[in-house]
mmCIF file of C-alpha atoms in Angstrom:
data_model
loop_
_atom_site.group_PDB
_atom_site.id
_atom_site.type_symbol
_atom_site.label_atom_id
_atom_site.label_comp_id
_atom_site.label_asym_id
_atom_site.label_seq_id
_atom_site.Cartn_x
_atom_site.Cartn_y
_atom_site.Cartn_z
ATOM 1 C CA MET D 1275 49.443 48.842 -27.697
ATOM 2 C CA GLU D 1276 48.416 45.504 -26.233
ATOM 3 C CA LEU D 1277 48.947 41.847 -27.020
ATOM 4 C CA ARG D 1278 46.743 40.543 -29.842
ATOM 5 C CA PRO D 1279 46.684 37.409 -32.018
ATOM 6 C CA ALA D 1280 48.217 37.704 -35.469
ATOM 7 C CA PHE D 1281 46.197 36.970 -38.606
ATOM 8 C CA ARG D 1282 47.314 33.554 -39.888
ATOM 9 C CA PHE D 1283 46.436 30.704 -42.259
ATOM 10 C CA ASN D 1284 46.993 26.973 -42.098
ATOM 11 C CA GLY D 1285 50.609 26.444 -43.119
ATOM 12 C CA PHE D 1286 50.066 23.136 -44.889
ATOM 13 C CA ALA D 1287 47.357 24.555 -47.159
ATOM 14 C CA VAL D 1288 49.530 27.544 -48.019
ATOM 15 C CA LEU D 1289 52.526 25.283 -48.644
ATOM 16 C CA LEU D 1290 50.487 23.089 -51.017
ATOM 17 C CA GLY D 1291 49.245 26.153 -52.885
ATOM 18 C CA TRP D 1292 52.806 27.474 -53.048
ATOM 19 C CA LEU D 1293 54.090 24.256 -54.599
ATOM 20 C CA VAL D 1294 51.309 24.088 -57.181
ATOM 21 C CA SER D 1295 51.666 27.785 -58.068
ATOM 22 C CA THR D 1296 55.425 27.480 -58.370
ATOM 23 C CA LEU D 1297 55.095 24.536 -60.758
ATOM 24 C CA LEU D 1298 52.459 26.309 -62.888
ATOM 25 C CA PHE D 1299 54.268 29.637 -63.138
ATOM 26 C CA GLY D 1300 57.588 27.887 -63.640
ATOM 27 C CA ALA D 1301 56.192 25.774 -66.438
ATOM 28 C CA LEU D 1302 54.621 28.875 -68.057
ATOM 29 C CA ALA D 1303 57.918 30.735 -67.899
ATOM 30 C CA VAL D 1304 59.909 27.820 -69.354
ATOM 31 C CA LEU D 1305 57.471 27.118 -72.172
ATOM 32 C CA SER D 1306 57.237 30.798 -73.045
ATOM 33 C CA LEU D 1307 61.006 31.199 -73.125
ATOM 34 C CA ILE D 1308 61.302 28.097 -75.341
ATOM 35 C CA SER D 1309 58.728 29.611 -77.704
ATOM 36 C CA VAL D 1310 60.601 32.911 -77.741
ATOM 37 C CA SER D 1311 63.860 31.164 -78.540
ATOM 38 C CA LYS D 1312 62.209 29.440 -81.538
ATOM 39 C CA HIS D 1313 60.598 32.684 -82.681
ATOM 40 C CA ASP D 1314 57.171 31.004 -82.644
ATOM 41 C CA GLY D 1315 55.181 33.006 -80.092
ATOM 42 C CA GLY D 1316 56.053 36.617 -80.667
ATOM 43 C CA ALA D 1317 54.633 39.143 -78.175
ATOM 44 C CA LEU D 1318 52.361 36.554 -76.563
ATOM 45 C CA ALA D 1319 55.342 34.367 -75.740
ATOM 46 C CA TRP D 1320 57.181 37.301 -74.205
ATOM 47 C CA ALA D 1321 54.110 38.163 -72.115
ATOM 48 C CA GLY D 1322 53.844 34.566 -70.921
ATOM 49 C CA ALA D 1323 57.508 34.529 -69.930
ATOM 50 C CA VAL D 1324 57.181 37.768 -67.975
ATOM 51 C CA VAL D 1325 54.024 36.557 -66.211
ATOM 52 C CA GLY D 1326 55.657 33.245 -65.366
ATOM 53 C CA VAL D 1327 58.785 34.836 -63.933
ATOM 54 C CA LEU D 1328 56.801 37.430 -61.936
ATOM 55 C CA GLY D 1329 54.491 34.683 -60.679
ATOM 56 C CA VAL D 1330 57.442 32.632 -59.427
ATOM 57 C CA VAL D 1331 58.889 35.697 -57.671
ATOM 58 C CA ILE D 1332 55.558 36.570 -56.018
ATOM 59 C CA VAL D 1333 54.927 32.991 -54.903
ATOM 60 C CA ALA D 1334 58.470 32.816 -53.480
ATOM 61 C CA ALA D 1335 57.768 36.010 -51.530
ATOM 62 C CA LEU D 1336 54.551 34.502 -50.161
ATOM 63 C CA ALA D 1337 56.559 31.542 -48.885
ATOM 64 C CA THR D 1338 58.464 33.838 -46.494
ATOM 65 C CA GLY D 1339 55.346 33.952 -44.294
ATOM 66 C CA LEU D 1340 55.559 30.283 -43.307
ATOM 67 C CA ILE D 1341 56.404 29.775 -39.616
ATOM 68 C CA VAL D 1342 56.620 26.877 -37.171
ATOM 69 C CA VAL D 1343 55.526 27.529 -33.567
ATOM 70 C CA ASP D 1344 56.737 25.057 -30.948
ATOM 71 C CA PRO D 1345 54.795 24.253 -27.753
ATOM 72 C CA ASN D 1346 55.171 26.921 -25.050
ATOM 73 C CA GLU D 1347 56.541 29.385 -27.574
ATOM 74 C CA ALA D 1348 55.215 32.602 -29.100
ATOM 75 C CA LYS D 1349 56.125 34.331 -32.341
ATOM 76 C CA VAL D 1350 55.918 38.120 -32.235
ATOM 77 C CA VAL D 1351 55.195 39.304 -35.796
ATOM 78 C CA THR D 1352 56.150 42.775 -37.077
ATOM 79 C CA PHE D 1353 55.765 44.132 -40.584
ATOM 80 C CA PHE D 1354 58.253 46.884 -41.444
ATOM 81 C CA GLY D 1355 58.399 48.057 -37.836
ATOM 82 C CA ARG D 1356 54.682 47.723 -37.104
ATOM 83 C CA TYR D 1357 53.415 45.148 -34.611
ATOM 84 C CA ILE D 1358 50.681 43.050 -36.231
ATOM 85 C CA GLY D 1359 50.187 40.366 -33.585
ATOM 86 C CA SER D 1360 51.566 37.276 -31.883
ATOM 87 C CA VAL D 1361 51.123 33.572 -32.571
ATOM 88 C CA SER D 1362 51.229 31.418 -29.439
ATOM 89 C CA GLU D 1363 49.324 28.361 -30.683
ATOM 90 C CA PRO D 1364 51.710 25.514 -31.597
ATOM 91 C CA GLY D 1365 51.633 24.371 -35.207
ATOM 92 C CA PHE D 1366 52.522 25.277 -38.805
ATOM 93 C CA PHE D 1367 51.094 28.604 -40.010
ATOM 94 C CA SER D 1368 51.430 31.282 -42.633
ATOM 95 C CA VAL D 1369 51.450 34.948 -41.608
ATOM 96 C CA VAL D 1370 52.053 38.187 -43.478
ATOM 97 C CA PRO D 1371 54.870 37.654 -46.014
ATOM 98 C CA LEU D 1372 58.160 39.549 -45.618
ATOM 99 C CA SER D 1373 57.385 40.057 -41.918
ATOM 100 C CA ASP D 1374 59.865 39.779 -39.098
ATOM 101 C CA ARG D 1375 59.245 37.150 -36.386
ATOM 102 C CA LYS D 1376 60.804 37.088 -32.933
ATOM 103 C CA SER D 1377 60.598 33.948 -30.803
ATOM 104 C CA ILE D 1378 59.627 34.331 -27.132
ATOM 105 C CA SER D 1379 59.732 31.301 -24.843
ATOM 106 C CA LEU D 1380 56.644 30.820 -22.659
ATOM 107 C CA ARG D 1381 58.229 28.040 -20.592
ATOM 108 C CA VAL D 1382 58.551 28.293 -16.826
ATOM 109 C CA ARG D 1383 62.044 29.428 -15.864
ATOM 110 C CA ASN D 1384 63.942 29.817 -12.639
ATOM 111 C CA PHE D 1385 66.679 32.232 -11.733
ATOM 112 C CA GLU D 1386 68.857 32.243 -8.622
ATOM 113 C CA THR D 1387 70.385 35.514 -7.526
ATOM 114 C CA GLN D 1388 73.965 35.814 -6.389
ATOM 115 C CA LYS D 1389 74.764 35.903 -2.690
ATOM 116 C CA LEU D 1390 74.146 39.549 -1.871
ATOM 117 C CA LYS D 1391 75.717 41.287 1.123
ATOM 118 C CA VAL D 1392 73.302 43.803 2.641
ATOM 119 C CA ASN D 1393 72.436 45.259 6.047
ATOM 120 C CA ASP D 1394 69.212 44.005 7.619
ATOM 121 C CA ALA D 1395 66.677 46.173 9.455
ATOM 122 C CA ASP D 1396 68.867 46.142 12.594
ATOM 123 C CA GLY D 1397 71.962 47.180 10.671
ATOM 124 C CA ASN D 1398 73.633 43.761 10.789
ATOM 125 C CA PRO D 1399 75.435 42.695 7.582
ATOM 126 C CA VAL D 1400 73.926 39.501 6.179
ATOM 127 C CA GLU D 1401 74.375 37.367 3.086
ATOM 128 C CA ILE D 1402 71.154 36.561 1.252
ATOM 129 C CA ALA D 1403 70.141 34.890 -2.011
ATOM 130 C CA ALA D 1404 66.826 33.862 -3.535
ATOM 131 C CA VAL D 1405 65.425 31.757 -6.355
ATOM 132 C CA VAL D 1406 62.717 33.214 -8.610
ATOM 133 C CA VAL D 1407 60.347 31.068 -10.724
ATOM 134 C CA TYR D 1408 58.689 32.985 -13.559
ATOM 135 C CA LYS D 1409 57.277 32.789 -17.070
ATOM 136 C CA VAL D 1410 56.301 35.152 -19.884
ATOM 137 C CA VAL D 1411 52.555 35.801 -20.137
ATOM 138 C CA ASP D 1412 52.604 38.798 -22.515
ATOM 139 C CA SER D 1413 54.910 38.267 -25.495
ATOM 140 C CA PHE D 1414 54.379 41.824 -26.774
ATOM 141 C CA LYS D 1415 55.636 43.445 -23.555
ATOM 142 C CA ALA D 1416 58.473 40.939 -23.244
ATOM 143 C CA ALA D 1417 59.630 41.778 -26.773
ATOM 144 C CA PHE D 1418 59.127 45.551 -26.860
ATOM 145 C CA ALA D 1419 58.583 46.959 -23.351
ATOM 146 C CA VAL D 1420 62.156 46.202 -22.173
ATOM 147 C CA ASP D 1421 65.484 45.636 -23.919
ATOM 148 C CA ASP D 1422 66.057 42.130 -22.519
ATOM 149 C CA TYR D 1423 63.355 40.625 -20.317
ATOM 150 C CA GLU D 1424 65.694 37.988 -18.856
ATOM 151 C CA GLU D 1425 68.219 40.614 -17.758
ATOM 152 C CA TYR D 1426 65.334 42.752 -16.500
ATOM 153 C CA VAL D 1427 64.075 39.925 -14.268
ATOM 154 C CA GLU D 1428 67.582 39.346 -12.878
ATOM 155 C CA THR D 1429 68.085 43.015 -12.043
ATOM 156 C CA GLN D 1430 64.662 43.432 -10.459
ATOM 157 C CA SER D 1431 65.081 40.204 -8.465
ATOM 158 C CA GLU D 1432 68.318 41.416 -6.894
ATOM 159 C CA ALA D 1433 66.762 44.805 -6.147
ATOM 160 C CA ALA D 1434 63.730 43.177 -4.507
ATOM 161 C CA VAL D 1435 65.905 40.869 -2.387
ATOM 162 C CA ARG D 1436 67.994 43.829 -1.204
ATOM 163 C CA HIS D 1437 64.860 45.778 -0.306
ATOM 164 C CA LEU D 1438 63.409 42.802 1.544
ATOM 165 C CA ALA D 1439 66.578 42.349 3.588
ATOM 166 C CA THR D 1440 66.636 46.000 4.658
ATOM 167 C CA THR D 1441 63.029 45.926 5.900
ATOM 168 C CA HIS D 1442 63.306 42.834 8.140
ATOM 169 C CA PRO D 1443 65.799 41.760 10.805
ATOM 170 C CA TYR D 1444 67.712 38.499 10.601
ATOM 171 C CA ASP D 1445 66.266 37.472 13.968
ATOM 172 C CA ALA D 1446 63.123 38.999 15.469
ATOM 173 C CA HIS D 1447 63.346 39.146 19.261
ATOM 174 C CA ASP D 1448 59.831 40.589 19.278
ATOM 175 C CA GLU D 1449 57.010 38.290 18.177
ATOM 176 C CA ALA D 1450 55.248 41.230 16.522
ATOM 177 C CA ARG D 1451 58.081 41.612 13.973
ATOM 178 C CA THR D 1452 58.683 39.395 10.960
ATOM 179 C CA SER D 1453 62.249 38.165 10.548
ATOM 180 C CA LEU D 1454 64.058 36.966 7.445
ATOM 181 C CA ARG D 1455 63.955 33.467 8.923
ATOM 182 C CA ASP D 1456 60.131 33.367 8.697
ATOM 183 C CA GLY D 1457 60.197 31.534 5.378
ATOM 184 C CA ALA D 1458 56.533 31.537 4.337
ATOM 185 C CA GLU D 1459 55.833 35.192 5.167
ATOM 186 C CA VAL D 1460 59.074 36.457 3.640
ATOM 187 C CA ALA D 1461 58.534 34.383 0.474
ATOM 188 C CA GLY D 1462 55.027 35.817 0.114
ATOM 189 C CA GLU D 1463 56.269 39.393 0.440
ATOM 190 C CA LEU D 1464 59.086 38.795 -2.049
ATOM 191 C CA THR D 1465 56.717 37.196 -4.576
ATOM 192 C CA VAL D 1466 54.235 40.081 -4.381
ATOM 193 C CA GLU D 1467 56.948 42.710 -4.773
ATOM 194 C CA LEU D 1468 58.517 40.934 -7.751
ATOM 195 C CA ARG D 1469 55.147 40.600 -9.470
ATOM 196 C CA GLU D 1470 54.693 44.354 -9.244
ATOM 197 C CA ARG D 1471 58.228 45.020 -10.484
ATOM 198 C CA THR D 1472 58.073 42.662 -13.492
ATOM 199 C CA LEU D 1473 54.533 43.447 -14.649
ATOM 200 C CA THR D 1474 55.914 46.001 -17.119
ATOM 201 C CA ALA D 1475 57.858 43.293 -18.953
ATOM 202 C CA GLY D 1476 54.884 40.915 -19.281
ATOM 203 C CA ILE D 1477 56.337 38.524 -16.694
ATOM 204 C CA GLU D 1478 54.385 36.518 -14.127
ATOM 205 C CA VAL D 1479 56.374 35.557 -11.037
ATOM 206 C CA ILE D 1480 55.096 32.180 -9.852
ATOM 207 C CA GLU D 1481 57.193 31.865 -6.711
ATOM 208 C CA ALA D 1482 60.172 33.474 -5.008
ATOM 209 C CA ARG D 1483 61.959 31.992 -1.991
ATOM 210 C CA ILE D 1484 65.068 32.656 0.061
ATOM 211 C CA THR D 1485 67.710 29.989 -0.653
ATOM 212 C CA HIS D 1486 70.622 31.336 1.385
ATOM 213 C CA LEU D 1487 70.623 33.392 4.577
ATOM 214 C CA ALA D 1488 73.564 33.893 6.909
ATOM 215 C CA TYR D 1489 75.367 36.572 8.826
ATOM 216 C CA ALA D 1490 78.357 38.117 7.106
ATOM 217 C CA PRO D 1491 81.661 36.384 8.031
ATOM 218 C CA GLU D 1492 82.950 39.350 10.043
ATOM 219 C CA ILE D 1493 80.117 39.122 12.595
ATOM 220 C CA ALA D 1494 79.091 35.491 12.233
ATOM 221 C CA GLN D 1495 81.014 34.308 15.324
ATOM 222 C CA ALA D 1496 79.698 37.119 17.517
ATOM 223 C CA MET D 1497 76.140 36.504 16.381
ATOM 224 C CA LEU D 1498 76.541 32.776 17.054
ATOM 225 C CA VAL D 1499 77.490 33.550 20.650
ATOM 226 C CA ARG D 1500 74.517 35.893 20.883
ATOM 227 C CA GLN D 1501 72.135 33.241 19.571
ATOM 228 C CA GLN D 1502 73.512 30.666 21.992
ATOM 229 C CA ALA D 1503 73.096 33.100 24.890
ATOM 230 C CA ALA D 1504 69.523 33.818 23.850
ATOM 231 C CA GLN D 1505 68.750 30.106 23.716
ATOM 232 C CA VAL D 1506 70.304 29.559 27.142
ATOM 233 C CA VAL D 1507 68.264 32.409 28.640
ATOM 234 C CA ALA D 1508 65.088 31.045 27.059
ATOM 235 C CA ALA D 1509 65.802 27.545 28.371
ATOM 236 C CA ARG D 1510 66.615 28.759 31.899
ATOM 237 C CA THR D 1511 63.457 30.884 31.906
ATOM 238 C CA GLN D 1512 61.348 27.844 31.089
ATOM 239 C CA ILE D 1513 63.140 25.799 33.767
ATOM 240 C CA VAL D 1514 62.516 28.475 36.413
ATOM 241 C CA GLU D 1515 58.848 28.737 35.506
ATOM 242 C CA GLY D 1516 58.470 24.978 35.819
ATOM 243 C CA ALA D 1517 60.390 24.862 39.114
ATOM 244 C CA VAL D 1518 58.244 27.597 40.669
ATOM 245 C CA GLY D 1519 55.134 25.683 39.713
ATOM 246 C CA MET D 1520 56.485 22.460 41.223
ATOM 247 C CA VAL D 1521 57.442 24.205 44.482
ATOM 248 C CA ALA D 1522 54.015 25.823 44.754
ATOM 249 C CA LEU D 1523 52.381 22.458 44.114
ATOM 250 C CA ALA D 1524 54.514 20.789 46.805
ATOM 251 C CA LEU D 1525 53.639 23.420 49.418
ATOM 252 C CA ASP D 1526 49.930 23.203 48.564
ATOM 253 C CA ARG D 1527 49.927 19.411 48.846
ATOM 254 C CA LEU D 1528 51.717 19.510 52.219
ATOM 255 C CA ALA D 1529 49.194 22.036 53.523
ATOM 256 C CA GLU D 1530 46.189 20.046 52.241
ATOM 257 C CA GLN D 1531 47.320 16.707 53.668
ATOM 258 C CA GLY D 1532 48.618 18.174 56.945
ATOM 259 C CA THR D 1533 51.778 16.117 56.736
ATOM 260 C CA VAL D 1534 53.888 18.724 58.527
ATOM 261 C CA GLU D 1535 53.370 22.236 59.862
ATOM 262 C CA LEU D 1536 55.867 24.775 58.479
ATOM 263 C CA ASP D 1537 56.279 28.368 59.594
ATOM 264 C CA GLU D 1538 57.224 31.101 57.138
ATOM 265 C CA GLU D 1539 60.940 30.740 57.784
ATOM 266 C CA ARG D 1540 60.887 26.995 57.160
ATOM 267 C CA LYS D 1541 58.782 27.478 54.035
ATOM 268 C CA ALA D 1542 61.315 29.956 52.695
ATOM 269 C CA ASN D 1543 64.137 27.531 53.444
ATOM 270 C CA MET D 1544 62.280 24.701 51.711
ATOM 271 C CA VAL D 1545 61.515 26.862 48.693
ATOM 272 C CA SER D 1546 65.181 27.850 48.447
ATOM 273 C CA ASN D 1547 66.366 24.267 48.611
ATOM 274 C CA LEU D 1548 63.849 23.025 46.048
ATOM 275 C CA LEU D 1549 64.690 25.837 43.600
ATOM 276 C CA VAL D 1550 68.386 25.067 43.918
ATOM 277 C CA VAL D 1551 67.730 21.404 43.165
ATOM 278 C CA LEU D 1552 65.317 22.021 40.285
ATOM 279 C CA CYS D 1553 67.073 24.981 38.634
ATOM 280 C CA GLY D 1554 70.688 23.909 39.034
ATOM 281 C CA ASP D 1555 72.556 22.834 35.943
ATOM 282 C CA ARG D 1556 74.564 20.257 37.899
ATOM 283 C CA ALA D 1557 73.576 17.282 40.017
ATOM 284 C CA THR D 1558 73.071 18.172 43.702
ATOM 285 C CA GLN D 1559 74.339 16.244 46.699
ATOM 286 C CA PRO D 1560 71.562 15.877 49.322
ATOM 287 C CA VAL D 1561 72.343 16.315 53.036
ATOM 288 C CA VAL D 1562 70.261 14.042 55.294
ATOM 289 C CA ASN D 1563 69.165 15.569 58.613
ATOM 290 C CA ALA D 1564 69.082 12.690 61.115
ATOM 291 C CA GLY D 1565 68.088 14.892 64.064
ATOM 292 C CA SER D 1566 65.005 16.944 64.772
ATOM 293 C CA LEU D 1567 63.493 19.386 62.321
ATOM 294 C CA TYR D 1568 64.698 22.299 64.464
#
């Protein structure tokens, strides 16, 4: 069974008809009962009283079909256990009398998962949480496909976040791998997975993003040292690459301009000295040679 619009009438027209019918049948019942009490009408008076009373009862039953639908809300209408349609247009309507109506909010909602502790793809324990923005797009599925669509979204969100954390590392030391810190890519994967998981409940996931990501407390300090070491290695690597380029440039310029002739031993000594100066993490103290080169 799929979502379909419920058969409905304009509520104001039905309400006006209900008021007029109630007055007419009520007046008929009262006048007939007065006639019966005076013994003036006989069987006709009794018939009028019965018709008036039954008319009031029937009109009162018809009034049970009046509903008010707020903006961004849907009314799921069932008649003695049978789904007859949904009303999602805001306004005042009349549906099948004696039917049961369940309100489903179509507003955009957000839900933030708890901080979950899970092992990443490298086996490191991490704490992770996410926020999920969603709304109901199928009121029939939201009402009847699952017990509680809000609880269903919460459970599936936590399951999707756990699965995401186990398939990616916290830090990717290889550029070919996607890490949990790659916000846009990870958010896209989480959104796609949640859309597939919540489709059964008539839910559309608009966006899902990681809001908290950290190593578990028991390894946080060790991982901080590891990250610092990795940054130091990366920085020193860049410094060495730049220093080698500067030394090569200096040797080429000296050779082109013929400023001084250097043999291989002196070139090696010069390269060593320049690399020490350029790659050292402390200021160097130059030694001035006041004598000959040799």
